[in-house]
Coordinates of C-alpha atoms in Angstrom, one line a residue:
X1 CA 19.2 -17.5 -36.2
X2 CA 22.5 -17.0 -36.7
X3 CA 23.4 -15.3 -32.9
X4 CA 26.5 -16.5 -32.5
X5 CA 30.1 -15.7 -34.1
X6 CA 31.3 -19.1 -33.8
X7 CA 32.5 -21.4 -36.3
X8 CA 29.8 -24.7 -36.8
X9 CA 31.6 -27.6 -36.8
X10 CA 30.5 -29.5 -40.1
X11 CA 30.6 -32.8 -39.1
X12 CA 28.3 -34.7 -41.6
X13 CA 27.2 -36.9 -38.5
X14 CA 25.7 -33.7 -36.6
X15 CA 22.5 -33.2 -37.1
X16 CA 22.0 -29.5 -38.0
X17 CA 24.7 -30.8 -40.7
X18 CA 23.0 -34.2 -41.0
X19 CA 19.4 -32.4 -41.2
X20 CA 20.0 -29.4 -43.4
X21 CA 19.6 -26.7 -40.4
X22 CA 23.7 -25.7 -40.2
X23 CA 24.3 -22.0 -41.0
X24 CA 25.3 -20.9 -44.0
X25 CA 27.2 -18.2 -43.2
X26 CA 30.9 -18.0 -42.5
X27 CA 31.8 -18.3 -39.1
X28 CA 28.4 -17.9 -37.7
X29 CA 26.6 -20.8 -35.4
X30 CA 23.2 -21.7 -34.7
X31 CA 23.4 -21.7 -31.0
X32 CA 22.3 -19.6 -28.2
X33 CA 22.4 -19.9 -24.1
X34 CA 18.6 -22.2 -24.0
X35 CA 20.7 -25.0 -25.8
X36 CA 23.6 -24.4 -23.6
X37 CA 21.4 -24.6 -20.5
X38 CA 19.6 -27.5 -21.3
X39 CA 22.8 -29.4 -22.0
X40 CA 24.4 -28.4 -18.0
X41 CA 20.6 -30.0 -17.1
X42 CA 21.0 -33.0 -19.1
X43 CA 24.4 -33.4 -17.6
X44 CA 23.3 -33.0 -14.2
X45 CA 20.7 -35.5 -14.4
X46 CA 23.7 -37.9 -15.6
X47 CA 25.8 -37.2 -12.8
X48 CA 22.7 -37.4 -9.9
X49 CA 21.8 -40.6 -11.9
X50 CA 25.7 -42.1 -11.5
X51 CA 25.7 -40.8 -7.5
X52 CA 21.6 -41.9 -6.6
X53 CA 22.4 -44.4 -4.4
X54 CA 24.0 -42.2 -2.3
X55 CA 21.4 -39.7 -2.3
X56 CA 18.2 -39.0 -0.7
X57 CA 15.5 -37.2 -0.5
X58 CA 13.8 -35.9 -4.2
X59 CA 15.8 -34.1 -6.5
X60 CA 13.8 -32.1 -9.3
X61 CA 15.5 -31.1 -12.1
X62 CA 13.6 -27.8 -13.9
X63 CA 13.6 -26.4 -17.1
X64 CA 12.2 -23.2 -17.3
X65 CA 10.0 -22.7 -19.9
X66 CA 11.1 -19.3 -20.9
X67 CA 13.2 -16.1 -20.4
X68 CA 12.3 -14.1 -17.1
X69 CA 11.6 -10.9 -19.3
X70 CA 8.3 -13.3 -20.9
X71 CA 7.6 -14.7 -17.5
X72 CA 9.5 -18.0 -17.4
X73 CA 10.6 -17.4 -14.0
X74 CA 7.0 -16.6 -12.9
X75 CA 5.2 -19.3 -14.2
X76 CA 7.5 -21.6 -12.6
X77 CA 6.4 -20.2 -9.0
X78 CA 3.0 -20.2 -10.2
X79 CA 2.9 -23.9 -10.6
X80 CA 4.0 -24.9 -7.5
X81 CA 6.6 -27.1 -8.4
X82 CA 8.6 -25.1 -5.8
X83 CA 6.4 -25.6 -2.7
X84 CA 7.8 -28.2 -1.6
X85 CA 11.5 -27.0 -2.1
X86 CA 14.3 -26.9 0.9
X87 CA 17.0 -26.0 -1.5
X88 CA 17.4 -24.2 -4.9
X89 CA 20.3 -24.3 -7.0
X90 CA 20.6 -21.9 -10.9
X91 CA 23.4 -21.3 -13.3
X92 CA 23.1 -19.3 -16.2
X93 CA 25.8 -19.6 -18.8
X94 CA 28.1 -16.4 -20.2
X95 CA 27.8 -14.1 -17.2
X96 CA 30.8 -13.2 -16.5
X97 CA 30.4 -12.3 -13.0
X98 CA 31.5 -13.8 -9.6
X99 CA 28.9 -16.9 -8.2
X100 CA 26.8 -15.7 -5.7
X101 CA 26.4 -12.7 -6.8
X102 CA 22.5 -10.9 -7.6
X103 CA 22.4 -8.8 -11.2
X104 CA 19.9 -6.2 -11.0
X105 CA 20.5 -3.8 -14.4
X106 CA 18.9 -1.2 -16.8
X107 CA 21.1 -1.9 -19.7
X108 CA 23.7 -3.7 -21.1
X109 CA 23.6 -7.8 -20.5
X110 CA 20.2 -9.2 -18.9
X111 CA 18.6 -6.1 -19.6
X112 CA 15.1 -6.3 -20.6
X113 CA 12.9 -3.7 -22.6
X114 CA 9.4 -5.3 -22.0
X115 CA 8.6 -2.4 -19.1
X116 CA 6.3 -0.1 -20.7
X117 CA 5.4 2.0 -17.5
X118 CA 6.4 2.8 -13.8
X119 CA 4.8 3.8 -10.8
X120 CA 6.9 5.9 -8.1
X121 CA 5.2 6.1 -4.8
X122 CA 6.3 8.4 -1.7
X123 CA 7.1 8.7 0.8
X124 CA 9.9 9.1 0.7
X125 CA 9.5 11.6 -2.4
X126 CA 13.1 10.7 -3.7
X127 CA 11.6 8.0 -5.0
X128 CA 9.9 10.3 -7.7
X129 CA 13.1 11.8 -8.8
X130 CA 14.1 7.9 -9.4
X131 CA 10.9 7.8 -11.5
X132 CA 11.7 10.9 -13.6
X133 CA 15.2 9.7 -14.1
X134 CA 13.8 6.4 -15.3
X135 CA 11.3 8.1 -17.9
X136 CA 14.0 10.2 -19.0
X137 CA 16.6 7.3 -19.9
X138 CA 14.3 5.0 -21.1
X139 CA 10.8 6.8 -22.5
X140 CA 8.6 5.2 -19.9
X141 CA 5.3 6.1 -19.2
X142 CA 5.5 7.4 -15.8
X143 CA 3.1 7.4 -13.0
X144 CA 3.9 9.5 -9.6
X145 CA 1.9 8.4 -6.5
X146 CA 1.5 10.8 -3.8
X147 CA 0.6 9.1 -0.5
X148 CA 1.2 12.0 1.5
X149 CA 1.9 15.7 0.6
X150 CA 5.5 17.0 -0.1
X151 CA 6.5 20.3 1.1
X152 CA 2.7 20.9 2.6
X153 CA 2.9 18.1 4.6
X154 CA 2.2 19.1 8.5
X155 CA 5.6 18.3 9.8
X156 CA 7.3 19.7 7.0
X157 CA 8.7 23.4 8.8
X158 CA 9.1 21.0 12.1
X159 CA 12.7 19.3 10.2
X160 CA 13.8 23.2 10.5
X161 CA 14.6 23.7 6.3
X162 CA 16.9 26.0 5.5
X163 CA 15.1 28.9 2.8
X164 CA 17.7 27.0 0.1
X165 CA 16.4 23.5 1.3
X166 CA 12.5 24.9 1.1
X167 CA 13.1 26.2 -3.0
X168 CA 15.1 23.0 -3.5
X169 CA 12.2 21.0 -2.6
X170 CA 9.8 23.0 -4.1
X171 CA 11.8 22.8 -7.4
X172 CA 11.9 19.2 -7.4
X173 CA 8.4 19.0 -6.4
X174 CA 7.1 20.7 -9.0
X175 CA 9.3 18.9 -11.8
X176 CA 7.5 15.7 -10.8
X177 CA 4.6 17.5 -11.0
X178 CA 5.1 18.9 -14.2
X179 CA 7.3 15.6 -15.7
X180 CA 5.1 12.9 -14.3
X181 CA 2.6 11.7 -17.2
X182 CA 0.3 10.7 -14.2
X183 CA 0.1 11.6 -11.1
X184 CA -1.8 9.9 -8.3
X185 CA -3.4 11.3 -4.8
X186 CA -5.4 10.0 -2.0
X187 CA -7.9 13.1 -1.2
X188 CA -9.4 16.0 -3.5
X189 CA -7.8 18.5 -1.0
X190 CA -3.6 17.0 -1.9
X191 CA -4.9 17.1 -5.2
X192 CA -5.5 21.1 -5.6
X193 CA -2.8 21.5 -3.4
X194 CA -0.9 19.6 -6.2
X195 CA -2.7 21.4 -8.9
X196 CA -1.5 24.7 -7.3
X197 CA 2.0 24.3 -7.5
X198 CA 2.6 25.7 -11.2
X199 CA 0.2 27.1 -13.6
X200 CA 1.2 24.5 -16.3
X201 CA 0.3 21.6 -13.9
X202 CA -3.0 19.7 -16.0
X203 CA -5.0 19.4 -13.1
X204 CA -6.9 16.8 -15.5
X205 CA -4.0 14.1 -15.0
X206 CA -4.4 14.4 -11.4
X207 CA -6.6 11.2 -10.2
X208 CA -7.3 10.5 -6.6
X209 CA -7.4 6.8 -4.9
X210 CA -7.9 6.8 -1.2
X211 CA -6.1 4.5 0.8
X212 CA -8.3 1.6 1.9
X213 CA -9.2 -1.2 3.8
X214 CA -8.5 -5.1 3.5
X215 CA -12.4 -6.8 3.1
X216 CA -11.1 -10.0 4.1
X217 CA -9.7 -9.0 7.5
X218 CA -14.1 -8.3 8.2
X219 CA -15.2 -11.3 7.3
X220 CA -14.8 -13.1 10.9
X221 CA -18.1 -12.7 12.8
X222 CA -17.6 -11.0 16.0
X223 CA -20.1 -10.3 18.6
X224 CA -20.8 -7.2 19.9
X225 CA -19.8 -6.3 23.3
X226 CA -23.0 -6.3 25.2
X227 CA -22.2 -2.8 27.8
X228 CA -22.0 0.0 24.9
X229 CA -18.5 0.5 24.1
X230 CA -17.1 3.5 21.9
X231 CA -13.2 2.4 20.8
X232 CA -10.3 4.0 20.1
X233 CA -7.9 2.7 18.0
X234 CA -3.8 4.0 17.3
X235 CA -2.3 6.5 18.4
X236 CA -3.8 9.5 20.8
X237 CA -0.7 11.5 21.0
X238 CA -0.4 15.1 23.6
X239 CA -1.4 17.3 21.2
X240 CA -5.2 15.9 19.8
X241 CA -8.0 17.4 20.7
X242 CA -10.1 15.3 22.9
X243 CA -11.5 17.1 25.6
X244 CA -14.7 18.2 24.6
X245 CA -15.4 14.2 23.8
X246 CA -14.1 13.9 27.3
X247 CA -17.1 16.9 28.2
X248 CA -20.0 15.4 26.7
X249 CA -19.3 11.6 27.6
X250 CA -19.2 12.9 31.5
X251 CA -22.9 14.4 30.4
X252 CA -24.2 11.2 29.0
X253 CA -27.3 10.4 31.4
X254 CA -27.8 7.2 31.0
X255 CA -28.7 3.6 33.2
X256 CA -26.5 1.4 31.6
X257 CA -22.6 0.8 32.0
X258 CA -20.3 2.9 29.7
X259 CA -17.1 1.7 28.3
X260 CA -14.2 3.7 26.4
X261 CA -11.6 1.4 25.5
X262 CA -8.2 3.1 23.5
X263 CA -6.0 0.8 21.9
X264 CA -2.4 1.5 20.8
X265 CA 0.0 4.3 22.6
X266 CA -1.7 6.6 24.8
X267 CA 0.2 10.2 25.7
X268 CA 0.4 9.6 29.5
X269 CA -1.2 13.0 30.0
X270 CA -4.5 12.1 27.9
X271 CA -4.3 8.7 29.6
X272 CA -4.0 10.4 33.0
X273 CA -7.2 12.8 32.5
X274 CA -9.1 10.3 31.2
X275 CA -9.1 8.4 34.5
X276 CA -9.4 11.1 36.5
X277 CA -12.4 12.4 34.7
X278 CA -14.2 9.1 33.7
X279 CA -12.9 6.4 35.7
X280 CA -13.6 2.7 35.7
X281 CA -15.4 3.4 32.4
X282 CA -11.8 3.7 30.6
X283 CA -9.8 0.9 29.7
X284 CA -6.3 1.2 27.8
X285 CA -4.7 -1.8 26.2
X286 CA -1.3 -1.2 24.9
X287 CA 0.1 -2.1 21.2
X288 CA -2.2 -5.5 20.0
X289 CA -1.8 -7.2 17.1
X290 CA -3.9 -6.4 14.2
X291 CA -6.4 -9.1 13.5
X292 CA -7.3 -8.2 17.6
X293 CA -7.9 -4.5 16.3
X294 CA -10.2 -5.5 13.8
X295 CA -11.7 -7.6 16.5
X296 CA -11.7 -4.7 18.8
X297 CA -13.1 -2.7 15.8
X298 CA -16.0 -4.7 15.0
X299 CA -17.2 -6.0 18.5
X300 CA -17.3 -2.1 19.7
X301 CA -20.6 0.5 19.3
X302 CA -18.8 3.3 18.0
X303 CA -15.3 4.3 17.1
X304 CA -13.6 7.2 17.8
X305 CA -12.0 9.0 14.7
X306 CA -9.8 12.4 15.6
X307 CA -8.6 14.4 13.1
X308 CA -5.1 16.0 13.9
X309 CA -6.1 19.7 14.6
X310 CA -3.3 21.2 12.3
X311 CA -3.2 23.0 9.7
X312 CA -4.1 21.2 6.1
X313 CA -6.1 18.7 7.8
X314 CA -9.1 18.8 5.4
X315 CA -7.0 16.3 3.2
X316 CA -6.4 14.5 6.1
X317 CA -7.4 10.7 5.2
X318 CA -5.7 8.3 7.4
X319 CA -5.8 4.5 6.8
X320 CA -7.4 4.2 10.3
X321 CA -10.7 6.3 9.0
X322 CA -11.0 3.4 6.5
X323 CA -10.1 0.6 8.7
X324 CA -12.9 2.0 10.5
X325 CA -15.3 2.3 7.7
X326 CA -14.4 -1.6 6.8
X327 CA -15.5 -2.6 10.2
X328 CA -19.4 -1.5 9.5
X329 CA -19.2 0.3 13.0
X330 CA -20.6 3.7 13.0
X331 CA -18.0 6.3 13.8
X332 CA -17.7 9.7 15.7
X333 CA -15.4 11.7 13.8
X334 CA -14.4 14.9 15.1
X335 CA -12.3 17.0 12.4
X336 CA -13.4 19.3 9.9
X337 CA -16.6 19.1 8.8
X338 CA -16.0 19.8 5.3
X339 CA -12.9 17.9 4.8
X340 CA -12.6 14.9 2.7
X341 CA -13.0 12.0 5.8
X342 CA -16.3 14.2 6.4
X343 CA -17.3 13.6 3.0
X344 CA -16.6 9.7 3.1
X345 CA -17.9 9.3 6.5
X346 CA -21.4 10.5 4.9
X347 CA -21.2 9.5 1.6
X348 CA -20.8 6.0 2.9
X349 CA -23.3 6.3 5.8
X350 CA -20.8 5.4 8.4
X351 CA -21.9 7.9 10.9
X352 CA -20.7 11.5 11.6
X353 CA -18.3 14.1 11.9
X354 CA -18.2 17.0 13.8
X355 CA -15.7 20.2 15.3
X356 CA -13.5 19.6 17.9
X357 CA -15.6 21.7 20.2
X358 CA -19.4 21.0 19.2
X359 CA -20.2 19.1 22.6
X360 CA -23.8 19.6 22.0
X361 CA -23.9 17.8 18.5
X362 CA -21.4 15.2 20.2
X363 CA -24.1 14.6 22.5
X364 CA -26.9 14.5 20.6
X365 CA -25.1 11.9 18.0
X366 CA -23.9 9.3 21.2
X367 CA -27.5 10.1 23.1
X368 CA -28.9 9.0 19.8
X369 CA -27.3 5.6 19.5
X370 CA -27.2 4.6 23.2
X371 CA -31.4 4.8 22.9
X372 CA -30.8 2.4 20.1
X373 CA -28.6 0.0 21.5
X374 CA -28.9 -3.7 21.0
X375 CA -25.9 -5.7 20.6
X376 CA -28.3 -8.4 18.7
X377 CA -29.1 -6.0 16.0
X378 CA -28.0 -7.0 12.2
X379 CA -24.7 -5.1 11.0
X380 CA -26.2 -2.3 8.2
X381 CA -24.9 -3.2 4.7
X382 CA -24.1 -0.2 2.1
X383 CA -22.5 -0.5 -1.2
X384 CA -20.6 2.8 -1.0
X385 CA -18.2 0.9 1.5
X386 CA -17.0 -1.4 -0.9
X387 CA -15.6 1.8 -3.3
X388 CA -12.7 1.7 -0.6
X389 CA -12.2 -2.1 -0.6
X390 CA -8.5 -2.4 -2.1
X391 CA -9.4 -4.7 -4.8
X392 CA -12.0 -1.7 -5.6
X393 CA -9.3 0.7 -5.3
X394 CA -7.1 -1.4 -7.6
X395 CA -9.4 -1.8 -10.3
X396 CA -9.5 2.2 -10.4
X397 CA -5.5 2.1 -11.0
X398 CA -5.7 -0.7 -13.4
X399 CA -7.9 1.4 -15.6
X400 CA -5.4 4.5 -15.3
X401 CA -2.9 2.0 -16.5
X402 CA -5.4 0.4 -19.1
X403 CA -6.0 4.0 -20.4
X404 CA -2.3 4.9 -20.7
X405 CA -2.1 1.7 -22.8
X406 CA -4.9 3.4 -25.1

């Protein structure tokens, strides 16, 4: 290939002159950067070879095996040749730029074209008008993940918007809608929110992956804790519902020792109500690692799942609820009873939701598994709980991206 508009020097005793491989054309050269790279290499190997007695310690010297843009970079890290490395020194010939200094561009010099699609996730929901920006300049396929809801989110009217800020944000929202080739949601209540926001919206490009749960943080065996002991896990901020739980626990009739343990920050006014109504039964442990909430998790009888009581919470599918699902520990959900965590909660057989304020069908649920309570008793298995492992949940967006490909 002729890539470089440098005269060859014809030389009969080099060998592209020698060999027959010189170019025939005018003031072009058979040459490009690999040839100059593995020449500095070379050199280097000379000069560490000259010094070596002076040196110690191992020196590698690497030649990557190909451009970053076809993974050359990658399957260096991949073969662990680097492991072992304290220090590691690069050049790269005809940059122009000042050493030191980290390239990071969309065209022009070390650009690369081998991107075919992009996934924008939010929040923060700027990052979606990055995305649309991108699929604009460069005719990518474009996918626009949706963690949370924009402008229907529950706090949103608590950052005050000005009337001009609201139909800003609900003009960009709904360009991402409408410009997004994909777009991505965790619950099938965001999603006809989503749907909702313009007419032309295809609600058919709409696909919803929940968040989801780590399996190999449950694969430790832990105990159960032998006094009946329903957890709570995060935060329990002022304004949650809780005390109709608080109600029916005082009414549990029952022989055996009690616990409720809540882990994470406590609002000091829940904290101080639950002593004075249930005593030495309630233990709170402040912020914990989270391998010892797992452990907390799994070595408890039941977990405590609230809902925010707010408006829009039928959508409402926080990574606790799957955490919680993970764990194989039956849970006592109290929400909406025909939101989407309901739905999960039974579709996966992980126990039961139920309104803030049915202290009857609170009881009945808790009465129910304190009869049954044996510590010693084999964990349930069901398959529906692995849907929300996130290698499961990964699968489902490697076929979204498989079918784009299509």
């Amino acid at each position: 290939i002729d890539c470089n508009d440098v005269g060859e020097d014809m030389d009969p005793c080099r060998l592209p002159v020698k060999n027959g491989f010189s170019s025939e054309n005018c003031g072009c050269m058979h040459a490009c950067g690999h040839d100059g790279h593995a020449s500095l290499g070379l050199f280097v190997c000379l000069a560490l070879n000259a010094i070596r007695k002076d040196l110690s310690g191992v020196i590698k010297i690497i030649f990557q095996p190909a451009e970053e843009g076809v993974r050359g970079a990658q399957s260096i890290a991949e073969s662990g040749i680097l492991d072992d490395v304290d220090w590691f020194l690069s050049g790269h010939l005809g940059m122009g730029w000042k050493t030191g200094e980290l390239l990071a561009l969309t065209n022009g010099f070390l650009s690369t074209t081998k991107i075919d699609a992009v996934i924008t996730t939010g929040p923060p929901m700027s990052t979606h008008l990055v995305g649309q920006k991108l699929k604009k300049r460069f005719h990518l396929h474009w996918i626009a993940d949706f963690r949370d809801p924009w402008t229907d989110i529950y706090y949103y009217n608590k950052m005050y918007p000005t009337p001009i800020a609201k139909a800003i944000d609900r003009k960009y929202e709904r360009n991402v809608l409408l410009n997004a080739d994909q777009v991505i949601t965790v619950s099938d209540y965001i999603k006809k929110q989503l749907a909702a926001k313009s007419p032309a919206i295809q609600a058919s490009k709409i696909k919803v992956i929940a968040n989801g749960f780590d399996a190999e943080d449950f694969d430790l065996i832990i105990p159960k804790e032998d006094v009946f002991t329903i957890t709570y896990t995060g935060t329990l901020a002022a304004d949650y519902t809780i005390d109709s739980f608080i109600h029916t626990v005082k009414r549990l009739s029952t022989s055996e020792k009690l616990k409720l343990r809540f882990v994470g920050k406590v609002d000091l006014g829940i904290a101080q109500k639950l002593s004075e109504q249930l005593g030495d039964s309630v233990e709170i442990h402040a912020f914990v690692a989270h391998a010892d909430a797992i452990k907390y998790m799994k070595s408890s009888s039941v977990l405590l799942l609230i809902i925010p009581n707010i408006e829009g919470n039928k959508g409402n599918l926080t990574g606790k609820l799957f955490e919680y699902i993970g764990s194989r520990t039956p849970i006592l959900c109290l929400g909406p009873t025909d939101g989407d965590a309901a739905t999960i909660i039974q579709v996966c057989k992980a126990g039961k939701t139920f309104e803030y304020n049915d202290e009857e069908g609170i009881l009945h649920f808790l009465t129910s598994l304190l009869n049954n309570f044996n510590p010693q008793s084999p964990i349930k298995e069901n398959n529906a709980v692995n849907c929300y492992s996130r290698k499961s949940l990964t699968q489902s967006l490697t076929q979204i991206l498989a079918h784009h490909e299509d």
